């Protein structure tokens, strides 16, 4: 039995998120079906990040165990023949049998993309959040500084399951401008449920002038979800990569 | 009776092109329906460019006549309430009753976007043409120079209807690199059927080393469609804007 690690990119538009669920087709389930079709084995992948419906990825990570004689690096090619064209296996490789994509120290990088323009662009509607209001970039950048570091991010977490430990570390949080887009790039050792999208929703309120940058520190200190901004919609969010401590970059 | 001019952006993925046709939903038909719903009149727009299935636009132009008292600049807002979110009316304005979007001298700008990378990006699959082969940008740029100017472009035209005059002028043809994308931007006074996509298919052949740049001049001189490269697929193509001689820019 060998363990294979996949790096997976997808357009999340047509899926009910990553995780298998009864009421709709998910990325995980689609990968499982392609692996079963390829190997003849009943395979269930273990994913690193359970992205929500409509959220995209350039480098999510999943592992599975197999008896198949297919060379590890060939899985990506073979799987792409069986997957729909909105899911792409970017690479595949052997890992040790006890290598687990979640129970390890990682650095995850997300990007959230805002189309900040006068009119919406229909060709970007599924991958950008359209905001027509003027957003003050400098204020957003100043507010972002308060969130960098180790903090209790419970104010930036929607309740889903009981997470006992809500302390996380954000290594960097950059607010960048690229033509008519504002890109919020966030690197951290893990993120609570909807945390990136609540941070984005809060930074947008700062950019519009509804919160001062200093109020973001108060929201953090309040340790209360009600104090933060609304959750930004999923389509602007993309999981860019997951870095593992042994130096591998996905 | 007033004539209103619309500037229209759309994601062409889910449409059988611009022009009304019996076997599928088109942009033109969807606009007509929204206008009928808005005004209660039976309205058929006249479009400037009949883009093909899968081709996108940032600034196509259409006009229609109406008795409606809606102020001209309000049509864009009102129509966007009735249109699906993959079609957006960017602006609307009054024009003289004899203003026709096609029978005039115009400058049209198209962009064709190639994702030139090792692996496809599922979030760009509907708006970029994925080419994994190395493309030599300098050779493509050199080849492009031969196409600028007034030429008989019959070698770059797929047969659809009998076009008697196949002479067109290309004002500029730029091959640009932007991160992992190659953007081919072409400005001209009109384009024959599939002309931009055949030029792109031919330039890609140059970029791969199958044609020398000088051969593109030979293809042009041959005045024979069979001598040129294949038609590049529609999803990379976007009609950027149509400039009218009176200085208006759409």
Short mmCIF file of C-alpha atoms in Angstrom, two decimals:
data_model
loop_
_atom_site.label_atom_id
_atom_site.label_comp_id
_atom_site.label_asym_id
_atom_site.label_seq_id
_atom_site.Cartn_x
_atom_site.Cartn_y
_atom_site.Cartn_z
CA UNK A 1 0.00 0.00 0.00
CA UNK A 2 1.39 3.40 -1.03
CA UNK A 3 0.25 6.90 -0.16
CA UNK A 4 0.01 9.42 -2.96
CA UNK A 5 -0.26 13.16 -2.47
CA UNK A 6 -2.17 15.26 -5.01
CA UNK A 7 -2.04 19.01 -5.55
CA UNK A 8 -5.43 20.04 -6.89
CA UNK A 9 -6.70 23.19 -8.63
CA UNK A 10 -10.38 23.82 -9.20
CA UNK A 11 -13.06 26.28 -10.15
CA UNK A 12 -15.47 25.92 -7.23
CA UNK A 13 -18.44 27.52 -9.02
CA UNK A 14 -20.26 24.30 -9.83
CA UNK A 15 -19.55 22.44 -6.58
CA UNK A 16 -21.01 22.36 -3.09
CA UNK A 17 -17.52 22.83 -1.68
CA UNK A 18 -14.79 20.29 -1.04
CA UNK A 19 -16.29 17.91 1.45
CA UNK A 20 -18.59 15.02 0.54
CA UNK A 21 -22.17 15.84 1.52
CA UNK A 22 -25.59 14.43 0.74
CA UNK A 23 -27.15 17.39 -1.10
CA UNK A 24 -24.83 18.13 -3.97
CA UNK A 25 -21.70 17.26 -5.91
CA UNK A 26 -18.41 18.15 -4.24
CA UNK A 27 -14.76 18.29 -5.29
CA UNK A 28 -13.82 15.48 -2.91
CA UNK A 29 -16.50 13.17 -4.26
CA UNK A 30 -15.53 13.93 -7.86
CA UNK A 31 -11.89 13.10 -7.09
CA UNK A 32 -12.93 9.87 -5.34
CA UNK A 33 -14.97 8.80 -8.37
CA UNK A 34 -12.11 9.52 -10.78
CA UNK A 35 -9.70 7.54 -8.57
CA UNK A 36 -12.10 4.60 -8.37
CA UNK A 37 -12.54 4.66 -12.16
CA UNK A 38 -8.77 4.80 -12.63
CA UNK A 39 -7.65 2.15 -10.12
CA UNK A 40 -10.71 -0.08 -9.68
CA UNK A 41 -10.24 0.42 -5.93
CA UNK A 42 -12.66 2.09 -3.54
CA UNK A 43 -10.71 5.23 -2.66
CA UNK A 44 -11.57 8.15 -0.38
CA UNK A 45 -9.11 11.01 -0.39
CA UNK A 46 -8.18 13.03 2.70
CA UNK A 47 -8.06 16.73 1.91
CA UNK A 48 -6.03 19.49 3.54
CA UNK A 49 -8.62 22.27 3.27
CA UNK A 50 -12.37 21.88 3.15
CA UNK A 51 -13.14 24.87 0.99
CA UNK A 52 -16.72 26.16 0.88
CA UNK A 53 -19.12 26.18 -2.06
CA UNK A 54 -17.99 28.63 -4.73
CA UNK A 55 -14.44 28.97 -3.34
CA UNK A 56 -11.61 28.19 -5.78
CA UNK A 57 -8.16 26.64 -5.37
CA UNK A 58 -4.86 26.73 -7.16
CA UNK A 59 -3.18 24.34 -4.71
CA UNK A 60 -5.34 22.35 -2.36
CA UNK A 61 -3.75 19.07 -1.20
CA UNK A 62 -5.20 15.59 -0.82
CA UNK A 63 -3.78 12.14 -0.14
CA UNK A 64 -5.02 8.62 -0.76
CA UNK A 65 -3.74 5.06 -0.36
CA UNK A 66 -3.60 2.64 -3.24
CA UNK A 67 -2.27 -0.71 -4.41
CA UNK A 68 -2.15 0.53 -7.99
CA UNK A 69 1.12 0.09 -9.90
CA UNK A 70 0.70 3.49 -11.63
CA UNK A 71 3.89 5.53 -11.07
CA UNK A 72 3.14 8.35 -8.58
CA UNK A 73 3.89 11.21 -10.94
CA UNK A 74 1.59 9.67 -13.60
CA UNK A 75 -1.53 9.94 -11.43
CA UNK A 76 -1.96 13.63 -12.25
CA UNK A 77 -2.04 12.98 -15.98
CA UNK A 78 -4.24 9.89 -15.71
CA UNK A 79 -6.71 11.57 -13.34
CA UNK A 80 -7.02 14.66 -15.55
CA UNK A 81 -8.28 12.40 -18.34
CA UNK A 82 -11.18 11.34 -16.09
CA UNK A 83 -11.94 14.61 -14.28
CA UNK A 84 -14.25 17.37 -15.56
CA UNK A 85 -12.32 20.37 -16.85
CA UNK A 86 -13.06 22.50 -13.80
CA UNK A 87 -10.86 20.24 -11.63
CA UNK A 88 -7.17 19.78 -12.49
CA UNK A 89 -4.61 17.66 -10.65
CA UNK A 90 -1.51 19.85 -10.88
CA UNK A 91 0.94 17.25 -9.57
CA UNK A 92 1.13 13.88 -7.83
CA UNK A 93 3.91 12.30 -5.78
CA UNK A 94 4.72 9.58 -3.26
CA UNK A 95 4.64 10.43 0.45
CA UNK A 96 5.33 8.27 3.54
CA UNK A 97 2.34 6.13 4.63
CA UNK A 98 1.79 8.25 7.77
CA UNK A 99 1.91 11.60 5.95
CA UNK A 100 -1.34 13.43 6.75
CA UNK A 101 -2.30 16.69 5.02
CA UNK A 102 -4.11 18.21 8.02
CA UNK A 103 -2.39 17.10 11.21
CA UNK A 104 0.81 19.01 10.56
CA UNK A 105 2.17 22.49 10.79
CA UNK A 106 1.50 24.27 7.54
CA UNK A 107 1.45 27.71 6.01
CA UNK A 108 -1.66 28.34 3.95
CA UNK A 109 -1.90 31.21 1.49
CA UNK A 110 -5.26 32.55 0.39
CA UNK A 111 -6.04 35.37 -2.02
CA UNK A 112 -9.29 37.28 -2.09
CA UNK A 113 -9.96 39.31 -5.24
CA UNK A 114 -12.21 42.34 -5.39
CA UNK A 115 -13.17 43.93 -8.70
CA UNK A 116 -13.36 47.58 -7.68
CA UNK A 117 -14.87 49.30 -10.70
CA UNK A 118 -17.81 51.36 -11.82
CA UNK A 119 -19.56 48.50 -13.62
CA UNK A 120 -19.34 44.73 -13.15
CA UNK A 121 -17.34 42.58 -15.58
CA UNK A 122 -19.44 39.52 -16.50
CA UNK A 123 -16.33 37.48 -17.38
CA UNK A 124 -14.99 37.91 -13.85
CA UNK A 125 -18.25 37.53 -11.94
CA UNK A 126 -17.45 33.97 -10.80
CA UNK A 127 -13.90 34.70 -9.58
CA UNK A 128 -14.09 38.24 -8.19
CA UNK A 129 -16.28 40.08 -5.70
CA UNK A 130 -17.60 43.20 -7.42
CA UNK A 131 -17.55 46.33 -5.26
CA UNK A 132 -18.52 49.59 -6.97
CA UNK A 133 -17.89 51.86 -3.95
CA UNK A 134 -14.56 53.61 -3.65
CA UNK A 135 -12.25 51.68 -1.33
CA UNK A 136 -9.41 53.49 0.42
CA UNK A 137 -6.42 51.20 -0.01
CA UNK A 138 -4.21 52.94 2.53
CA UNK A 139 -6.81 52.57 5.29
CA UNK A 140 -7.28 48.89 4.45
CA UNK A 141 -3.51 48.34 4.58
CA UNK A 142 -3.27 50.07 7.95
CA UNK A 143 -6.14 47.99 9.34
CA UNK A 144 -4.55 44.80 8.04
CA UNK A 145 -1.44 45.41 10.16
CA UNK A 146 -3.45 44.93 13.37
CA UNK A 147 -4.36 41.40 12.34
CA UNK A 148 -0.84 40.17 11.63
CA UNK A 149 0.66 37.99 14.39
CA UNK A 150 -0.73 35.50 16.90
CA UNK A 151 -4.22 36.42 18.05
CA UNK A 152 -7.47 34.92 19.24
CA UNK A 153 -9.53 35.28 16.04
CA UNK A 154 -12.88 34.29 17.55
CA UNK A 155 -14.35 37.65 16.37
CA UNK A 156 -13.53 36.51 12.83
CA UNK A 157 -15.10 33.05 12.98
CA UNK A 158 -18.58 31.92 12.08
CA UNK A 159 -19.95 29.20 14.34
CA UNK A 160 -20.01 25.81 12.68
CA UNK A 161 -18.55 23.23 15.00
CA UNK A 162 -17.01 23.66 18.42
CA UNK A 163 -13.46 24.75 17.86
CA UNK A 164 -11.88 24.89 21.30
CA UNK A 165 -8.77 26.78 20.25
CA UNK A 166 -9.41 29.95 18.25
CA UNK A 167 -5.85 31.26 18.40
CA UNK A 168 -4.16 31.44 15.01
CA UNK A 169 -1.10 33.16 13.57
CA UNK A 170 -1.24 35.37 10.48
CA UNK A 171 2.26 35.72 9.03
CA UNK A 172 1.36 38.34 6.48
CA UNK A 173 -1.75 40.17 5.26
CA UNK A 174 -1.17 42.30 2.17
CA UNK A 175 -3.70 44.54 0.46
CA UNK A 176 -2.52 45.06 -3.12
CA UNK A 177 -3.84 46.96 -6.11
CA UNK A 178 -3.59 45.51 -9.64
CA UNK A 179 -5.36 47.65 -12.24
CA UNK A 180 -9.06 47.53 -11.34
CA UNK A 181 -8.64 44.78 -8.74
CA UNK A 182 -7.80 44.81 -5.05
CA UNK A 183 -6.12 41.60 -3.94
CA UNK A 184 -6.00 40.65 -0.28
CA UNK A 185 -3.28 38.04 0.25
CA UNK A 186 -3.16 36.31 3.61
CA UNK A 187 -0.66 33.75 4.90
CA UNK A 188 -1.23 31.92 8.15
CA UNK A 189 -0.81 28.67 10.05
CA UNK A 190 -4.52 27.90 9.80
CA UNK A 191 -7.83 29.64 9.49
CA UNK A 192 -11.09 29.35 11.43
CA UNK A 193 -14.39 28.80 9.65
CA UNK A 194 -15.00 31.72 7.22
CA UNK A 195 -12.10 33.62 8.84
CA UNK A 196 -10.59 34.92 5.59
CA UNK A 197 -13.96 36.04 4.25
CA UNK A 198 -14.86 37.83 7.53
CA UNK A 199 -11.46 39.57 7.54
CA UNK A 200 -12.14 40.67 3.94
CA UNK A 201 -15.66 41.84 4.79
CA UNK A 202 -14.21 43.85 7.69
CA UNK A 203 -11.40 45.36 5.58
CA UNK A 204 -13.97 46.41 2.96
CA UNK A 205 -15.87 48.27 5.70
CA UNK A 206 -12.62 50.01 6.59
CA UNK A 207 -12.01 50.84 2.91
CA UNK A 208 -15.46 52.41 2.69
CA UNK A 209 -14.83 54.47 5.83
CA UNK A 210 -17.35 52.72 8.08
CA UNK A 211 -14.62 51.51 10.50
CA UNK A 212 -11.33 53.21 11.27
CA UNK A 213 -8.24 51.00 11.03
CA UNK A 214 -7.92 51.21 14.83
CA UNK A 215 -11.41 49.76 15.25
CA UNK A 216 -10.16 46.53 13.72
CA UNK A 217 -7.93 46.13 16.76
CA UNK A 218 -10.98 46.72 18.96
CA UNK A 219 -12.94 44.10 17.02
CA UNK A 220 -10.10 41.62 17.56
CA UNK A 221 -9.96 42.43 21.28
CA UNK A 222 -13.74 42.20 21.65
CA UNK A 223 -13.59 38.42 21.00
CA UNK A 224 -17.14 38.58 19.67
CA UNK A 225 -18.22 37.65 16.14
CA UNK A 226 -20.94 40.31 16.16
CA UNK A 227 -18.38 43.10 16.27
CA UNK A 228 -16.76 42.24 12.91
CA UNK A 229 -17.97 42.92 9.36
CA UNK A 230 -20.08 40.64 7.24
CA UNK A 231 -18.70 37.54 5.55
CA UNK A 232 -17.53 38.43 2.02
CA UNK A 233 -19.02 36.17 -0.69
CA UNK A 234 -17.20 32.98 -1.66
CA UNK A 235 -16.37 33.58 -5.34
CA UNK A 236 -13.56 36.05 -4.60
CA UNK A 237 -11.65 33.52 -2.50
CA UNK A 238 -8.89 31.25 -3.80
CA UNK A 239 -6.68 28.87 -1.82
CA UNK A 240 -3.32 29.57 -3.46
CA UNK A 241 -0.96 27.07 -1.81
CA UNK A 242 -0.20 25.00 1.26
CA UNK A 243 3.43 24.92 2.40
CA UNK A 244 4.55 22.01 4.54
CA UNK A 245 7.36 22.42 7.09
CA UNK A 246 9.79 20.06 5.36
CA UNK A 247 10.12 22.71 2.66
CA UNK A 248 7.69 21.28 0.14
CA UNK A 249 5.58 23.93 -1.52
CA UNK A 250 2.21 22.96 -2.97
CA UNK B 1 -39.35 57.69 -31.60
CA UNK B 2 -35.85 57.85 -30.12
CA UNK B 3 -32.78 55.77 -30.86
CA UNK B 4 -30.77 54.52 -27.87
CA UNK B 5 -27.26 53.14 -28.07
CA UNK B 6 -26.11 50.50 -25.61
CA UNK B 7 -22.58 49.41 -24.76
CA UNK B 8 -22.76 45.79 -23.71
CA UNK B 9 -20.35 43.48 -21.87
CA UNK B 10 -20.92 39.74 -21.66
CA UNK B 11 -19.48 36.37 -20.83
CA UNK B 12 -20.21 34.43 -24.02
CA UNK B 13 -19.80 30.98 -22.45
CA UNK B 14 -23.47 30.18 -22.11
CA UNK B 15 -24.66 31.70 -25.40
CA UNK B 16 -24.77 30.61 -29.04
CA UNK B 17 -23.13 33.90 -29.99
CA UNK B 18 -24.65 37.31 -30.55
CA UNK B 19 -27.08 36.81 -33.38
CA UNK B 20 -30.61 35.44 -32.96
CA UNK B 21 -30.78 31.88 -34.27
CA UNK B 22 -33.24 29.02 -33.98
CA UNK B 23 -31.10 26.48 -32.10
CA UNK B 24 -30.03 28.20 -28.92
CA UNK B 25 -30.12 31.28 -26.73
CA UNK B 26 -28.13 34.28 -27.95
CA UNK B 27 -27.03 37.61 -26.50
CA UNK B 28 -29.15 39.57 -28.98
CA UNK B 29 -32.28 37.61 -28.12
CA UNK B 30 -31.68 38.01 -24.39
CA UNK B 31 -31.30 41.77 -24.82
CA UNK B 32 -34.46 41.91 -26.92
CA UNK B 33 -36.42 40.08 -24.25
CA UNK B 34 -35.16 42.35 -21.48
CA UNK B 35 -36.08 45.42 -23.56
CA UNK B 36 -39.56 44.07 -24.26
CA UNK B 37 -40.07 43.33 -20.57
CA UNK B 38 -38.87 46.82 -19.66
CA UNK B 39 -40.78 48.89 -22.24
CA UNK B 40 -43.71 46.72 -23.21
CA UNK B 41 -42.70 47.31 -26.84
CA UNK B 42 -41.55 44.71 -29.33
CA UNK B 43 -37.91 45.67 -29.73
CA UNK B 44 -35.14 44.14 -31.84
CA UNK B 45 -31.68 45.60 -31.31
CA UNK B 46 -29.15 46.11 -34.12
CA UNK B 47 -25.69 45.02 -33.01
CA UNK B 48 -22.29 46.25 -34.17
CA UNK B 49 -20.45 42.92 -33.96
CA UNK B 50 -21.97 39.47 -34.30
CA UNK B 51 -19.59 37.64 -31.99
CA UNK B 52 -19.46 33.84 -32.18
CA UNK B 53 -20.48 31.32 -29.53
CA UNK B 54 -18.10 31.41 -26.57
CA UNK B 55 -16.59 34.79 -27.50
CA UNK B 56 -16.75 37.52 -24.85
CA UNK B 57 -17.15 41.28 -24.98
CA UNK B 58 -16.29 44.26 -22.83
CA UNK B 59 -17.77 46.77 -25.26
CA UNK B 60 -20.04 45.55 -28.01
CA UNK B 61 -22.52 48.14 -29.24
CA UNK B 62 -26.23 47.88 -30.07
CA UNK B 63 -29.00 50.33 -30.87
CA UNK B 64 -32.80 50.19 -30.70
CA UNK B 65 -35.72 52.52 -31.24
CA UNK B 66 -38.30 53.14 -28.57
CA UNK B 67 -41.21 55.35 -27.54
CA UNK B 68 -40.40 54.75 -23.89
CA UNK B 69 -40.07 57.86 -21.66
CA UNK B 70 -37.19 56.27 -19.70
CA UNK B 71 -34.24 58.72 -19.74
CA UNK B 72 -31.50 57.37 -22.04
CA UNK B 73 -28.82 57.00 -19.37
CA UNK B 74 -31.26 55.06 -17.14
CA UNK B 75 -31.69 52.21 -19.61
CA UNK B 76 -28.41 50.60 -18.54
CA UNK B 77 -29.46 50.42 -14.90
CA UNK B 78 -33.02 49.30 -15.69
CA UNK B 79 -31.90 46.64 -18.17
CA UNK B 80 -29.32 45.21 -15.77
CA UNK B 81 -32.15 44.48 -13.33
CA UNK B 82 -33.76 42.24 -15.98
CA UNK B 83 -30.68 40.67 -17.58
CA UNK B 84 -28.91 37.54 -16.34
CA UNK B 85 -25.64 38.34 -14.58
CA UNK B 86 -23.47 37.23 -17.53
CA UNK B 87 -24.72 40.19 -19.62
CA UNK B 88 -24.17 43.74 -18.39
CA UNK B 89 -25.19 46.98 -20.10
CA UNK B 90 -22.22 49.22 -19.35
CA UNK B 91 -23.80 52.46 -20.57
CA UNK B 92 -26.75 53.80 -22.55
CA UNK B 93 -27.21 57.10 -24.40
CA UNK B 94 -29.27 58.89 -27.03
CA UNK B 95 -28.05 58.88 -30.65
CA UNK B 96 -29.55 60.43 -33.81
CA UNK B 97 -32.34 58.34 -35.41
CA UNK B 98 -30.14 57.43 -38.40
CA UNK B 99 -27.13 56.39 -36.31
CA UNK B 100 -26.26 52.82 -37.33
CA UNK B 101 -23.67 50.77 -35.44
CA UNK B 102 -22.42 48.83 -38.49
CA UNK B 103 -22.60 51.05 -41.57
CA UNK B 104 -19.93 53.46 -40.40
CA UNK B 105 -16.19 53.70 -40.20
CA UNK B 106 -15.08 52.24 -36.90
CA UNK B 107 -12.00 51.01 -35.10
CA UNK B 108 -12.56 47.71 -33.35
CA UNK B 109 -10.18 46.40 -30.71
CA UNK B 110 -10.04 42.71 -29.89
CA UNK B 111 -7.87 40.90 -27.36
CA UNK B 112 -7.04 37.23 -27.48
CA UNK B 113 -5.67 35.72 -24.27
CA UNK B 114 -3.49 32.64 -24.14
CA UNK B 115 -2.64 30.96 -20.85
CA UNK B 116 0.88 29.73 -21.58
CA UNK B 117 1.72 27.52 -18.61
CA UNK B 118 2.69 23.99 -17.67
CA UNK B 119 -0.76 23.08 -16.32
CA UNK B 120 -4.21 24.49 -17.06
CA UNK B 121 -5.93 26.83 -14.59
CA UNK B 122 -9.56 25.72 -14.19
CA UNK B 123 -10.67 29.21 -13.11
CA UNK B 124 -9.44 30.65 -16.43
CA UNK B 125 -10.59 27.83 -18.73
CA UNK B 126 -13.60 29.79 -20.06
CA UNK B 127 -11.70 33.03 -20.79
CA UNK B 128 -8.24 31.87 -21.91
CA UNK B 129 -6.88 29.44 -24.49
CA UNK B 130 -4.51 27.07 -22.68
CA UNK B 131 -1.28 26.35 -24.55
CA UNK B 132 1.33 24.29 -22.72
CA UNK B 133 4.00 24.45 -25.44
CA UNK B 134 6.69 27.07 -25.23
CA UNK B 135 5.81 30.04 -27.43
CA UNK B 136 8.57 32.33 -28.69
CA UNK B 137 7.23 35.83 -28.09
CA UNK B 138 9.83 37.60 -30.24
CA UNK B 139 9.01 35.48 -33.28
CA UNK B 140 5.29 36.10 -32.80
CA UNK B 141 5.91 39.85 -32.55
CA UNK B 142 8.01 39.81 -35.72
CA UNK B 143 5.33 37.86 -37.60
CA UNK B 144 2.62 40.25 -36.39
CA UNK B 145 4.38 43.17 -38.09
CA UNK B 146 3.68 41.66 -41.53
CA UNK B 147 -0.06 41.82 -40.89
CA UNK B 148 -0.27 45.48 -39.90
CA UNK B 149 -1.54 47.79 -42.63
CA UNK B 150 -4.05 47.45 -45.47
CA UNK B 151 -4.09 43.94 -46.94
CA UNK B 152 -6.35 41.44 -48.60
CA UNK B 153 -6.96 39.12 -45.65
CA UNK B 154 -8.74 36.36 -47.57
CA UNK B 155 -6.14 33.84 -46.32
CA UNK B 156 -7.36 34.65 -42.80
CA UNK B 157 -11.09 34.26 -43.44
CA UNK B 158 -13.31 31.23 -43.01
CA UNK B 159 -16.05 30.94 -45.61
CA UNK B 160 -19.46 31.81 -44.26
CA UNK B 161 -21.20 34.17 -46.63
CA UNK B 162 -19.94 35.74 -49.81
CA UNK B 163 -17.94 38.73 -48.79
CA UNK B 164 -16.94 40.50 -51.97
CA UNK B 165 -14.35 42.79 -50.42
CA UNK B 166 -11.75 41.04 -48.27
CA UNK B 167 -9.41 44.01 -47.89
CA UNK B 168 -9.12 45.29 -44.33
CA UNK B 169 -6.74 47.55 -42.43
CA UNK B 170 -5.04 46.48 -39.21
CA UNK B 171 -3.84 49.57 -37.34
CA UNK B 172 -1.89 47.70 -34.71
CA UNK B 173 -1.23 44.11 -33.69
CA UNK B 174 0.62 43.74 -30.39
CA UNK B 175 1.80 40.51 -28.80
CA UNK B 176 2.24 41.16 -25.07
CA UNK B 177 3.30 39.06 -22.11
CA UNK B 178 1.61 39.46 -18.71
CA UNK B 179 2.81 36.91 -16.14
CA UNK B 180 1.70 33.51 -17.47
CA UNK B 181 -0.48 34.98 -20.22
CA UNK B 182 0.20 36.08 -23.77
CA UNK B 183 -2.20 38.76 -24.94
CA UNK B 184 -2.67 39.46 -28.63
CA UNK B 185 -4.25 42.89 -29.07
CA UNK B 186 -5.49 43.80 -32.53
CA UNK B 187 -7.03 47.07 -33.74
CA UNK B 188 -8.56 47.37 -37.19
CA UNK B 189 -11.32 48.90 -39.26
CA UNK B 190 -13.17 45.61 -39.50
CA UNK B 191 -12.55 41.90 -39.43
CA UNK B 192 -13.58 39.07 -41.73
CA UNK B 193 -15.29 35.97 -40.38
CA UNK B 194 -12.97 34.30 -37.82
CA UNK B 195 -10.14 36.59 -38.93
CA UNK B 196 -8.80 37.35 -35.44
CA UNK B 197 -8.91 33.71 -34.41
CA UNK B 198 -7.12 32.58 -37.60
CA UNK B 199 -4.45 35.25 -37.09
CA UNK B 200 -4.01 33.99 -33.52
CA UNK B 201 -3.84 30.35 -34.67
CA UNK B 202 -1.20 31.35 -37.20
CA UNK B 203 0.84 33.36 -34.67
CA UNK B 204 0.77 30.40 -32.29
CA UNK B 205 2.26 28.26 -35.06
CA UNK B 206 5.00 30.87 -35.43
CA UNK B 207 5.56 30.89 -31.66
CA UNK B 208 5.99 27.10 -31.70
CA UNK B 209 8.49 27.33 -34.56
CA UNK B 210 6.32 25.66 -37.23
CA UNK B 211 6.26 28.82 -39.39
CA UNK B 212 8.94 31.48 -39.65
CA UNK B 213 7.72 35.07 -39.26
CA UNK B 214 8.48 35.60 -42.96
CA UNK B 215 6.10 32.78 -43.88
CA UNK B 216 3.23 34.85 -42.49
CA UNK B 217 3.87 37.33 -45.27
CA UNK B 218 3.77 34.45 -47.75
CA UNK B 219 0.47 33.24 -46.28
CA UNK B 220 -0.97 36.72 -46.69
CA UNK B 221 0.26 36.92 -50.29
CA UNK B 222 -1.06 33.43 -51.11
CA UNK B 223 -4.66 34.69 -50.75
CA UNK B 224 -5.71 31.18 -49.80
CA UNK B 225 -7.32 30.15 -46.51
CA UNK B 226 -5.61 26.74 -46.60
CA UNK B 227 -2.19 28.33 -46.22
CA UNK B 228 -2.88 29.84 -42.78
CA UNK B 229 -2.98 28.19 -39.35
CA UNK B 230 -6.03 26.72 -37.66
CA UNK B 231 -8.74 28.87 -36.09
CA UNK B 232 -7.95 29.39 -32.41
CA UNK B 233 -10.82 28.45 -30.07
CA UNK B 234 -13.42 31.11 -29.15
CA UNK B 235 -13.03 31.37 -25.39
CA UNK B 236 -9.75 33.36 -25.57
CA UNK B 237 -11.35 36.11 -27.65
CA UNK B 238 -12.82 39.33 -26.26
CA UNK B 239 -14.20 42.31 -28.16
CA UNK B 240 -12.72 45.16 -26.12
CA UNK B 241 -14.18 48.28 -27.67
CA UNK B 242 -15.58 49.90 -30.81
CA UNK B 243 -14.45 53.44 -31.56
CA UNK B 244 -16.63 55.59 -33.79
CA UNK B 245 -15.15 58.34 -35.96
CA UNK B 246 -16.85 61.19 -34.16
CA UNK B 247 -14.56 60.49 -31.25
CA UNK B 248 -16.92 58.42 -29.18
CA UNK B 249 -15.25 55.45 -27.56
CA UNK B 250 -17.35 52.49 -26.53
#
